[in-house]
Short mmCIF file of N, CA and C in Angstrom, two decimals:
data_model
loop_
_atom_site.label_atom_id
_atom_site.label_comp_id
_atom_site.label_asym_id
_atom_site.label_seq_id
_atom_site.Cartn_x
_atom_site.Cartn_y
_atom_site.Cartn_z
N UNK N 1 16.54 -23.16 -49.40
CA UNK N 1 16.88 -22.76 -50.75
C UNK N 1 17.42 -21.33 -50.73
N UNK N 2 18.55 -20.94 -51.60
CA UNK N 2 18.98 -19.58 -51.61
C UNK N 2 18.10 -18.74 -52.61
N UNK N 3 17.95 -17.46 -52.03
CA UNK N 3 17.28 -16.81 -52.86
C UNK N 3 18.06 -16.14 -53.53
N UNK N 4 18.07 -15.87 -54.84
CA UNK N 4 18.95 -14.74 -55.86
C UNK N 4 18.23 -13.79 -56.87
N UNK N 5 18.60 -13.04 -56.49
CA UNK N 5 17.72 -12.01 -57.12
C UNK N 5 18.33 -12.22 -58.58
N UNK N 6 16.69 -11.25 -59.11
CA UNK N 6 16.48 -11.34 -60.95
C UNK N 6 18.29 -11.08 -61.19
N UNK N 7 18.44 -11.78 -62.40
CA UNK N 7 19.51 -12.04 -63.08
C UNK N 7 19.64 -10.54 -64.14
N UNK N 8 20.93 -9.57 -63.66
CA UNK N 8 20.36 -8.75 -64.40
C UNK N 8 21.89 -8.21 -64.88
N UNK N 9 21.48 -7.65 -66.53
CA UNK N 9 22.84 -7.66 -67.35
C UNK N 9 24.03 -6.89 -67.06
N UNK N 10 25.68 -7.25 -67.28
CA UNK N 10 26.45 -6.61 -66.72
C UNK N 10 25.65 -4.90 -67.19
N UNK N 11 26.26 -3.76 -66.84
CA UNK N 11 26.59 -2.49 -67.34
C UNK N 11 26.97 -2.32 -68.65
N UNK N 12 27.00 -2.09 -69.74
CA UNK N 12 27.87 -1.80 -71.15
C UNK N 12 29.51 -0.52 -70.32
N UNK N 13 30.23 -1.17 -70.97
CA UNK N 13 31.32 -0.26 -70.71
C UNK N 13 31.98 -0.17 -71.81
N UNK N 14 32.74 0.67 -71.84
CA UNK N 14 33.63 1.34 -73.34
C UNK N 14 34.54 0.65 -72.90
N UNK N 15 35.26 0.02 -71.44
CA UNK N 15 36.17 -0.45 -71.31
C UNK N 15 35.75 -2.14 -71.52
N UNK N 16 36.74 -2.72 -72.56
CA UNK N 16 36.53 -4.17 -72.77
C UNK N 16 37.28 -5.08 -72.03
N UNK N 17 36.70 -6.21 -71.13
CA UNK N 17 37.24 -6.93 -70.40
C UNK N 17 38.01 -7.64 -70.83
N UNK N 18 39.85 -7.84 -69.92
CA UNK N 18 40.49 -8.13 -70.31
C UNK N 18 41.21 -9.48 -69.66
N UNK N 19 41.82 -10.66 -70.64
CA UNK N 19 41.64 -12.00 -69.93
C UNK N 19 42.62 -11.46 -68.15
N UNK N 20 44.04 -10.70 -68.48
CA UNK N 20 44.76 -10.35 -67.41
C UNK N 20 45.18 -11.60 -67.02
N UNK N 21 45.74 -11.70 -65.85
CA UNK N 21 46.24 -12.88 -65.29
C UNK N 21 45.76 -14.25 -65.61
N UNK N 22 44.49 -14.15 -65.57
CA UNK N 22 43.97 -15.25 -66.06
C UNK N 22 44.27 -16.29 -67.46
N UNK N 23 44.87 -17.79 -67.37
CA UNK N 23 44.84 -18.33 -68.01
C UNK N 23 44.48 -19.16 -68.20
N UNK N 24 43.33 -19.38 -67.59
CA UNK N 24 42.45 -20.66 -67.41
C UNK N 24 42.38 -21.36 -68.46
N UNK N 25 41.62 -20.77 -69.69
CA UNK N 25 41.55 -21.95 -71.54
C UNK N 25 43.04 -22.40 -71.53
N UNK N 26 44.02 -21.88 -71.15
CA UNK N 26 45.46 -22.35 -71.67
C UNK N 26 46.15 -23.46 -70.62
N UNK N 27 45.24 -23.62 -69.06
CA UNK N 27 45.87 -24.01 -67.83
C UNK N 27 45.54 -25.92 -68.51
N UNK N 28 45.01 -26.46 -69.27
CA UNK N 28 44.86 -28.02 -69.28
C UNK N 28 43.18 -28.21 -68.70
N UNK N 29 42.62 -27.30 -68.51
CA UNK N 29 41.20 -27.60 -68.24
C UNK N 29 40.42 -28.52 -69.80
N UNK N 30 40.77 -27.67 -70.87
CA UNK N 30 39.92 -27.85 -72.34
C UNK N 30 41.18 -28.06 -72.76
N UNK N 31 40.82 -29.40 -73.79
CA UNK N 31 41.37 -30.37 -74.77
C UNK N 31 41.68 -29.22 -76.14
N UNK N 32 43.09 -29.86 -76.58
CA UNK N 32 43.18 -29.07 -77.92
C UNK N 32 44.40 -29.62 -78.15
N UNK N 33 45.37 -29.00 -79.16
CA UNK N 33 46.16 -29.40 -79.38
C UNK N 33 46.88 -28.28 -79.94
N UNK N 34 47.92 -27.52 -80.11
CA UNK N 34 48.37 -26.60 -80.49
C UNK N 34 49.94 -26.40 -81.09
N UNK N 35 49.86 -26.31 -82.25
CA UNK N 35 50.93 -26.86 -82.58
C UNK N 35 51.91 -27.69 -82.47
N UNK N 36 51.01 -28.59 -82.44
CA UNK N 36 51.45 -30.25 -82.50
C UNK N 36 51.89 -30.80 -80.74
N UNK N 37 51.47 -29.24 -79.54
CA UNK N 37 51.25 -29.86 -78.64
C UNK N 37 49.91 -30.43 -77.85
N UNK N 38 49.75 -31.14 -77.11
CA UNK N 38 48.82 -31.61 -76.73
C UNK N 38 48.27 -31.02 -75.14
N UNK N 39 46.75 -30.22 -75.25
CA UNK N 39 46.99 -29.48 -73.97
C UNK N 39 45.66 -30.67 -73.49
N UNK N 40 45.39 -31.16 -72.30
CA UNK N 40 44.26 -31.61 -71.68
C UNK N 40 44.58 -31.91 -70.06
N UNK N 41 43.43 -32.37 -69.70
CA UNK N 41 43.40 -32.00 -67.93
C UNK N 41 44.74 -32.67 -67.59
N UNK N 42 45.45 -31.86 -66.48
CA UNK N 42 46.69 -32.14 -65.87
C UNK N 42 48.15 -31.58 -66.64
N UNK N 43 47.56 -31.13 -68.38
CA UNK N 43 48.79 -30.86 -69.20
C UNK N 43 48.25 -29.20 -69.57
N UNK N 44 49.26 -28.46 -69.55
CA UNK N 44 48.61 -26.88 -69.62
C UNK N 44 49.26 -26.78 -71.04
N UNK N 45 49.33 -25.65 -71.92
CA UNK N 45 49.38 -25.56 -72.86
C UNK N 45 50.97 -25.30 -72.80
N UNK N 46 51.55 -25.76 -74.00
CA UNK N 46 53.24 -26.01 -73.88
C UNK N 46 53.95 -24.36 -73.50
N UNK N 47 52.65 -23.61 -74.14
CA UNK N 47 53.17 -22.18 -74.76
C UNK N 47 53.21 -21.70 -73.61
N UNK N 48 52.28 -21.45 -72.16
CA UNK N 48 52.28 -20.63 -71.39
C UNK N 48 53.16 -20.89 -70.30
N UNK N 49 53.68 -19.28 -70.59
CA UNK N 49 55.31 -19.68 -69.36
C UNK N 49 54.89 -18.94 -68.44
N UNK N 50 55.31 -18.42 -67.46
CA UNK N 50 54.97 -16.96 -66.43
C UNK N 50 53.97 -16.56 -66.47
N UNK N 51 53.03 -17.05 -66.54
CA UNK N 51 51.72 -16.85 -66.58
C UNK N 51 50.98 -16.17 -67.49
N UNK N 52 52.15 -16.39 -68.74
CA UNK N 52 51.38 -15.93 -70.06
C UNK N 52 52.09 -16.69 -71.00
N UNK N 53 50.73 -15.96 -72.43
CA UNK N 53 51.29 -16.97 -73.80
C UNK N 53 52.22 -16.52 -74.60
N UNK N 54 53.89 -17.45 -74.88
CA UNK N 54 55.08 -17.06 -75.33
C UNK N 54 54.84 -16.62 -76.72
N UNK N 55 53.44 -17.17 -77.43
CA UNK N 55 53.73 -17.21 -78.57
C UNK N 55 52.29 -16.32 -79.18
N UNK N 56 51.68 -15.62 -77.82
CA UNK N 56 50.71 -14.77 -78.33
C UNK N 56 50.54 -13.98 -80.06
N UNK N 57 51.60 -13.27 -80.24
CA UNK N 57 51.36 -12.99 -81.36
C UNK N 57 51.02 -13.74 -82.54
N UNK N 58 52.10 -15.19 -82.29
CA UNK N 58 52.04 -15.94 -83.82
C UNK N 58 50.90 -17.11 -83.61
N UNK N 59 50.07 -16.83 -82.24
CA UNK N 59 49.55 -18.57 -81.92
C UNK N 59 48.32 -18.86 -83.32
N UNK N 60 47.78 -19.87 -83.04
CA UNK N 60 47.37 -20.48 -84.23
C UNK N 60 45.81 -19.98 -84.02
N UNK N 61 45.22 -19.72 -85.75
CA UNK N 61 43.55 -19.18 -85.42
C UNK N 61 42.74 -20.60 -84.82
N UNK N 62 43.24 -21.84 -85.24
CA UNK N 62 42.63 -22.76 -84.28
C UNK N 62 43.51 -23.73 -83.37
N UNK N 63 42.84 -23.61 -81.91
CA UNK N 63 41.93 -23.01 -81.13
C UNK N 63 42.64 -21.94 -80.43
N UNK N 64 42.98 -21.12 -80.79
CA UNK N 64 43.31 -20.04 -80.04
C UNK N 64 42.84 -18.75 -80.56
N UNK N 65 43.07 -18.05 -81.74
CA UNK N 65 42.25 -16.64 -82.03
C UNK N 65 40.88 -17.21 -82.32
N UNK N 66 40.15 -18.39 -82.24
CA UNK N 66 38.53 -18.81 -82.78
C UNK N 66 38.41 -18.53 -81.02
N UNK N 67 38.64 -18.98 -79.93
CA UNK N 67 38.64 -19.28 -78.57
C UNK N 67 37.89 -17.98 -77.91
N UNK N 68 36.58 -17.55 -77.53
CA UNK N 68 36.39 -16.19 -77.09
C UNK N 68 35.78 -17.25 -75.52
N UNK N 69 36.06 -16.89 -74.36
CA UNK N 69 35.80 -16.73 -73.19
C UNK N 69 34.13 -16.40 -72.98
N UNK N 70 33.39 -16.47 -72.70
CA UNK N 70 32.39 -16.13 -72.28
C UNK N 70 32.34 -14.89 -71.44
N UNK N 71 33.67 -15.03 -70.80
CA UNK N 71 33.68 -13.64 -69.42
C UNK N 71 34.43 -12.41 -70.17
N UNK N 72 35.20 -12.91 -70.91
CA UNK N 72 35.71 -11.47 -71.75
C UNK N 72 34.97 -11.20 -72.84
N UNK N 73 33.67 -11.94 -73.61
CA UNK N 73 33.46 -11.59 -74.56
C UNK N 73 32.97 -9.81 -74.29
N UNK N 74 32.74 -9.21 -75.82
CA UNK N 74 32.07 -8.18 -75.57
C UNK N 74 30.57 -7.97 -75.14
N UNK N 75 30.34 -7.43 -74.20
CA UNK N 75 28.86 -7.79 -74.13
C UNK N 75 28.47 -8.69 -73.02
N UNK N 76 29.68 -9.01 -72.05
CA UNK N 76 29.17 -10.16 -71.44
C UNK N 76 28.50 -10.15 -70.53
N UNK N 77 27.30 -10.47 -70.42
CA UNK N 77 26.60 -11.00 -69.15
C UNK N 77 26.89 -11.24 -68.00
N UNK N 78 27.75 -11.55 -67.62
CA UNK N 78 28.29 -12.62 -66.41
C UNK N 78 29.24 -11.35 -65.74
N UNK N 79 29.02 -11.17 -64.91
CA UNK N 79 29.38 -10.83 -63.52
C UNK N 79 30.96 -10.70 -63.26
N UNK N 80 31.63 -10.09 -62.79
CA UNK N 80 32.88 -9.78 -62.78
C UNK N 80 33.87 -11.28 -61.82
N UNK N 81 32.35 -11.55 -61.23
CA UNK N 81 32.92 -12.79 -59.87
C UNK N 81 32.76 -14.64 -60.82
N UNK N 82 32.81 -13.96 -61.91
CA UNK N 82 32.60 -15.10 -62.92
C UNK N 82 33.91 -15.31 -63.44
N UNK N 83 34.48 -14.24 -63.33
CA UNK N 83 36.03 -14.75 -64.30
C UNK N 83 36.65 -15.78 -63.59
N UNK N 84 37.22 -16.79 -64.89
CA UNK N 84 37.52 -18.01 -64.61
C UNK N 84 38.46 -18.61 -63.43
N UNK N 85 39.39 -17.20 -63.09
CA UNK N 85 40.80 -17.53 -62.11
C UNK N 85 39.39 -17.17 -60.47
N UNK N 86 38.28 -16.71 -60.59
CA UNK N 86 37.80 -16.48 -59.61
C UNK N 86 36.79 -17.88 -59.33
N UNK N 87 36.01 -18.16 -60.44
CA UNK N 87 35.14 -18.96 -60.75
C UNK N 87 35.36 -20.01 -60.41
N UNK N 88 36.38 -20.82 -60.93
CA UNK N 88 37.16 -21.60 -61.20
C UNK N 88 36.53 -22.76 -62.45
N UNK N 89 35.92 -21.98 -62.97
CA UNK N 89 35.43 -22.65 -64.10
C UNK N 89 35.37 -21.97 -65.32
N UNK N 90 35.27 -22.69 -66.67
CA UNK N 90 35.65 -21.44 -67.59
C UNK N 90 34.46 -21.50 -68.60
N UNK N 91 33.88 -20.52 -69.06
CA UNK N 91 32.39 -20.09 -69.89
C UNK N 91 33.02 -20.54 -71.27
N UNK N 92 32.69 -21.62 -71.90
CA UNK N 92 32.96 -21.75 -73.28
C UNK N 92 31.39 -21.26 -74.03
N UNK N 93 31.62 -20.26 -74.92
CA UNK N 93 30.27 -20.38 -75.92
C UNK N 93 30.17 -21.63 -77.33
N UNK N 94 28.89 -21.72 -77.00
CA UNK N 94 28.82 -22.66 -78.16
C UNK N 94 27.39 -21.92 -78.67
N UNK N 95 27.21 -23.41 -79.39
CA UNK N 95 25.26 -23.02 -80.07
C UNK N 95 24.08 -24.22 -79.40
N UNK N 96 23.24 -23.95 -79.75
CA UNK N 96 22.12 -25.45 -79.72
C UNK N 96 21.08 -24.80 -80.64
N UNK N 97 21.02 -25.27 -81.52
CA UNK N 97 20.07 -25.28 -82.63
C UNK N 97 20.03 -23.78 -83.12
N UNK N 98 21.70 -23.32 -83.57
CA UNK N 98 21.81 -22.21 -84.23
C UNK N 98 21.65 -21.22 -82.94
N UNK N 99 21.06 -20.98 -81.78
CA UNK N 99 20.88 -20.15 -80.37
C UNK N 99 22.34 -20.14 -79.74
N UNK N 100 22.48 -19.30 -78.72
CA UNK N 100 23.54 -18.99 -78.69
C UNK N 100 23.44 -20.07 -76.90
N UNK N 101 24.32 -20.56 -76.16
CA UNK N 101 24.56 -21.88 -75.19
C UNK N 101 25.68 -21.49 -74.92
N UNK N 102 25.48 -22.10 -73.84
CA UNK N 102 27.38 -22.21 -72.95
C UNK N 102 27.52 -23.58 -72.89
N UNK N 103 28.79 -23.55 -72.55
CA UNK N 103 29.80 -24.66 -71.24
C UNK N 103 30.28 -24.34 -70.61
N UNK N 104 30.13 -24.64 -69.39
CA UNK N 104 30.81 -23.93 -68.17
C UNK N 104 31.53 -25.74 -67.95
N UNK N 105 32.90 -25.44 -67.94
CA UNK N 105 33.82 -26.52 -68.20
C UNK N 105 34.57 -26.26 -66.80
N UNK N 106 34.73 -27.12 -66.23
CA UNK N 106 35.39 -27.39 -65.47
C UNK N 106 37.25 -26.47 -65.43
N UNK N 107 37.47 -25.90 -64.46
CA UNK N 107 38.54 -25.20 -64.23
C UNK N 107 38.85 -25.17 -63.48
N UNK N 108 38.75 -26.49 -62.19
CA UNK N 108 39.41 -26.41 -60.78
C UNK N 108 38.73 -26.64 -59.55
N UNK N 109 36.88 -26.17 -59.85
CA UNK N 109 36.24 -26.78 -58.69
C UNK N 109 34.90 -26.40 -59.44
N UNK N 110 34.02 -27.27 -59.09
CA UNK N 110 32.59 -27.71 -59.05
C UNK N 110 31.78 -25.90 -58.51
N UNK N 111 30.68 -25.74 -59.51
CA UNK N 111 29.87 -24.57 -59.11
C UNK N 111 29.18 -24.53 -57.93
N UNK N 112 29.25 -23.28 -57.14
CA UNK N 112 28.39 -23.57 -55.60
C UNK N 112 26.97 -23.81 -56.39
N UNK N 113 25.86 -23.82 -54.87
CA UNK N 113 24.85 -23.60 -55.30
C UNK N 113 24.29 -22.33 -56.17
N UNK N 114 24.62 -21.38 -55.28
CA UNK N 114 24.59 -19.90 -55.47
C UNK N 114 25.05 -19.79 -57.04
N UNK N 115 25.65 -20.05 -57.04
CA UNK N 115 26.31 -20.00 -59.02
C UNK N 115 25.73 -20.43 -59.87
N UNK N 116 25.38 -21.98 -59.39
CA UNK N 116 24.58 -21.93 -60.46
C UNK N 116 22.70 -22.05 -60.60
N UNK N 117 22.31 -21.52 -59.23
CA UNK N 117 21.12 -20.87 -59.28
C UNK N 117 21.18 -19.86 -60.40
N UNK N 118 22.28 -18.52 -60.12
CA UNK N 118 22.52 -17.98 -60.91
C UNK N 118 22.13 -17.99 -62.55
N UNK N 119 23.25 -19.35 -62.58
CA UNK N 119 23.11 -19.60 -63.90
C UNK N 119 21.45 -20.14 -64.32
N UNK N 120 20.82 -21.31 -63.69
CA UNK N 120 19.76 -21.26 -64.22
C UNK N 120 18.56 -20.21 -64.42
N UNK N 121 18.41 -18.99 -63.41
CA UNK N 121 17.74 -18.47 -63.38
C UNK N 121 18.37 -17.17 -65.07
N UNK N 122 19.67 -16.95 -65.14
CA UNK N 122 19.87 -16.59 -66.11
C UNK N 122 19.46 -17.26 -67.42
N UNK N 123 19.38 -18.64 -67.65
CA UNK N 123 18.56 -19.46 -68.28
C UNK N 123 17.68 -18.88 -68.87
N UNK N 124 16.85 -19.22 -67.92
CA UNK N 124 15.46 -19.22 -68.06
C UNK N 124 15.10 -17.94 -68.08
N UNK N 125 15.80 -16.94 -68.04
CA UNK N 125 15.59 -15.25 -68.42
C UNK N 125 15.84 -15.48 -69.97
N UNK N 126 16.83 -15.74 -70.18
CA UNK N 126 17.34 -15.46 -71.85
C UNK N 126 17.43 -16.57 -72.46
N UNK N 127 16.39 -17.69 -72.26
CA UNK N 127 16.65 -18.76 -73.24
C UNK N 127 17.81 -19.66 -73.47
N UNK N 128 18.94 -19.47 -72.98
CA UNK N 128 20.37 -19.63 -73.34
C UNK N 128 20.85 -20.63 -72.21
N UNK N 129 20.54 -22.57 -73.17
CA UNK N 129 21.06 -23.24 -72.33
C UNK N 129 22.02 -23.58 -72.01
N UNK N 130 22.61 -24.55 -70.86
CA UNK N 130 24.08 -24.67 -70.89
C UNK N 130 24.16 -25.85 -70.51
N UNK N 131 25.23 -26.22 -70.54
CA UNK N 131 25.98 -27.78 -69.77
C UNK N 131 27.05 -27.27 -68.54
N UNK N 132 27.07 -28.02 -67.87
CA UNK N 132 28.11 -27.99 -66.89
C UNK N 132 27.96 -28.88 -66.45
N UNK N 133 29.60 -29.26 -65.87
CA UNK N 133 30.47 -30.65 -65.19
C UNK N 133 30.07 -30.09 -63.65
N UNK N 134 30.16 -31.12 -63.37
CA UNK N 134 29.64 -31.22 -61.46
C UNK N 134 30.01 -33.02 -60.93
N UNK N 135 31.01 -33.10 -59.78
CA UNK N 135 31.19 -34.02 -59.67
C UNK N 135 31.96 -34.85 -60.60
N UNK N 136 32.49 -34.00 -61.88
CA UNK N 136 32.77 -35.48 -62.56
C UNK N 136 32.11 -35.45 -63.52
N UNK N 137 31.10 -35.22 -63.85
CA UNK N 137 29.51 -35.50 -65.03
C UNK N 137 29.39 -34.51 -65.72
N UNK N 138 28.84 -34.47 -67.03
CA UNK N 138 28.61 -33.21 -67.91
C UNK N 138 27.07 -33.69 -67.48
N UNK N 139 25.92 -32.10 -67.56
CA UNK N 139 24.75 -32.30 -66.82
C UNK N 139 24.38 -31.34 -67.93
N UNK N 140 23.10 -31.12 -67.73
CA UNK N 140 22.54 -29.90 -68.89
C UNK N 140 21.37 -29.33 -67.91
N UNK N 141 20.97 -27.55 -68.33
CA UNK N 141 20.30 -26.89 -68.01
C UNK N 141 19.75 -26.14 -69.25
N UNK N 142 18.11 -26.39 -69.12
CA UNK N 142 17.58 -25.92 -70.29
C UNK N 142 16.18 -26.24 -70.28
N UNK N 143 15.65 -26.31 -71.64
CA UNK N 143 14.24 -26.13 -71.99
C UNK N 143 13.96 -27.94 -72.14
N UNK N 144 13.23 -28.75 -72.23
CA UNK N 144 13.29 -30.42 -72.29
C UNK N 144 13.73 -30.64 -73.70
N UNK N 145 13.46 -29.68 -75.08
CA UNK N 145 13.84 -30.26 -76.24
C UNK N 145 15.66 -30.28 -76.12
N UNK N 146 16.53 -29.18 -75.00
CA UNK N 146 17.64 -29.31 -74.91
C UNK N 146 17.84 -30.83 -74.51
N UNK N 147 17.43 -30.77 -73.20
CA UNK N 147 18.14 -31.79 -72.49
C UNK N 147 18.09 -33.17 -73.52
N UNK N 148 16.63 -33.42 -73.92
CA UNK N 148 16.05 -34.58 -75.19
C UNK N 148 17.61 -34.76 -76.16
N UNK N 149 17.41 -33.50 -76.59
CA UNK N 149 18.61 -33.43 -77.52
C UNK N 149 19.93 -33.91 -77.13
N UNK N 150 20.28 -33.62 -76.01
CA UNK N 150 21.75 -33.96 -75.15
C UNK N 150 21.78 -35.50 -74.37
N UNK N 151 20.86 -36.47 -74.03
CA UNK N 151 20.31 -37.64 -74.06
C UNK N 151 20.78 -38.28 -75.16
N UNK N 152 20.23 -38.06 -76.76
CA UNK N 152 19.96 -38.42 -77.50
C UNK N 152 21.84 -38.58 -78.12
N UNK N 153 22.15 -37.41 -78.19
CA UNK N 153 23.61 -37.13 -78.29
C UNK N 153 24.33 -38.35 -77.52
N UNK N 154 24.14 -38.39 -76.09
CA UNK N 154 24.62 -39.28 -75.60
C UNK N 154 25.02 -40.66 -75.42
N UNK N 155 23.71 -41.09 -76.22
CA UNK N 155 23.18 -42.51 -76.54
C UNK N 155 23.98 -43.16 -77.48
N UNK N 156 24.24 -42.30 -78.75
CA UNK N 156 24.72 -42.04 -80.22
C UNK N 156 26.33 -41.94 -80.10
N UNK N 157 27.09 -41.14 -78.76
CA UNK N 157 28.44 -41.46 -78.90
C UNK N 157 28.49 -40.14 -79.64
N UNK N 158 28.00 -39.55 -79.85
CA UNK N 158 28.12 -37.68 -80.40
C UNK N 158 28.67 -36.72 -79.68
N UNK N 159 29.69 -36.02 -79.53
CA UNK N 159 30.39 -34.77 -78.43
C UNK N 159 28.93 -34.03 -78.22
N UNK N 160 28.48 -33.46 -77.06
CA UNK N 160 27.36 -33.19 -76.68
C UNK N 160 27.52 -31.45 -77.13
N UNK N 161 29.05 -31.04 -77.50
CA UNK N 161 28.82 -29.23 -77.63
C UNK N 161 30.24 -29.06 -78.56
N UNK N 162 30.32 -27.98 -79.51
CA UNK N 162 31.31 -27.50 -79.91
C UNK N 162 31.59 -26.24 -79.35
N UNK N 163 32.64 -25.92 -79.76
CA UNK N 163 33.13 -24.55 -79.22
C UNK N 163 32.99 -23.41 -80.52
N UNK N 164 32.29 -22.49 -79.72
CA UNK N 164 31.68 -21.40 -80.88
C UNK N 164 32.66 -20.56 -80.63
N UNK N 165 33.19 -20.08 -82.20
CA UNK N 165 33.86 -18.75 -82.05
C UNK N 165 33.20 -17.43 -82.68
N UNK N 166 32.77 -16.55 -81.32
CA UNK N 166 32.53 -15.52 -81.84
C UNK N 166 33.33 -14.61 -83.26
N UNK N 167 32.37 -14.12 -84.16
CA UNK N 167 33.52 -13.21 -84.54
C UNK N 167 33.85 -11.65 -83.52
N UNK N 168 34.96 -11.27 -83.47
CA UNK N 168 35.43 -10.14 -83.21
C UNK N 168 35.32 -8.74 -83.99
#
C-alpha cells in the first residue's frame, strides 16, 4: 500500500490560478452543447481553435461562464499536479445534500493509485465526497449515506451529479 501523507491545503495566494493552456472542459471530455454545438467524448467544443476559446468573450453563461474547474477555483485545494492537462482528468464541483462534492470526470486516463489515495484521504479530512470514472465506470467515494444515495440514483435512472457553479 502507498503511504501519503496528511492531505494538506494548497497555500492562499494573491495570485489566482489560471486555466492557461489547458482546455480540458472544452477538449469533448464533458457533455454540453454550446450554441447549438454539440461537445461530448471524441467531439471538442466547435469554439476551440489553437488551443483556445474563439468566442471567449461572447461564450454563453450556460455551460461556460456557470463552468468553474475545481483546479482554478479560488481557494483550491488540489495541488498544482492536479491540473487537468497534467491530471488528465478534470475536477467538476457539484453538491450532495446542499455540501460541497466533486467529479473527477474523465480527461484522458484513469487516476493512479497515488491520486486517488490522495483524493480519498482528502475525503475523509473534509467531508467532501466525490465520484470518479475508472475503467469505464462512474464509482463513488464517501460516507455510506453517499454511496446509498448514488445506488439509489442508479436504480431510478437519475444523473448521479450536476455541475455546480460557483459564484465568482
Amino acid at each position: 500500500m502507498i503511504q501519503i501523507a496528511p492531505v494538506r491545503p494548497v497555500p492562499a495566494s494573491s495570485e489566482r490560478r489560471e486555466c492557461g493552456d489547458c482546455t480540458a472542459c472544452c477538449d469533448g471530455w464533458l457533455k454540453s452543447t454550446i450554441y447549438g454545438h454539440e461537445m461530448r467524448p471524441g467531439v471538442r467544443c466547435h469554439f476551440v481553435k489553437d488551443g483556445g476559446c474563439t468566442i471567449y468573450e461572447t461564450r454563453p453563461e450556460s455551460p461556460c461562464r456557470q463552468f468553474i474547474c475545481g483546479w482554478v477555483d479560488e481557494g483550491s485545494p488540489f495541488p498544482d499536479s492536479f491540473k487537468p492537462t497534467q491530471l488528465g482528468v478534470i475536477i467538476v464541483q457539484t453538491t450532495w445534500r446542499g455540501q460541497p462534492a466533486y467529479r473527477l470526470a474523465y480527461g484522458g486516463r484513469d487516476l493512479t493509485k497515488a491520486e486517488l489515495e490522495w483524493m480519498m484521504n482528502f475525503s475523509q479530512q473534509t467531508n467532501r465526497p466525490f465520484f470518479y470514472e475508472q475503467h469505464g465506470q462512474t464509482l463513488g467515494y464517501g460516507p455510506a449515506a453517499f454511496l446509498e444515495d448514488m445506488q439509489m440514483k442508479m436504480r431510478r435512472g437519475i444523473p448521479l451529479f450536476e455541475s455546480h457553479a460557483a459564484a465568482r
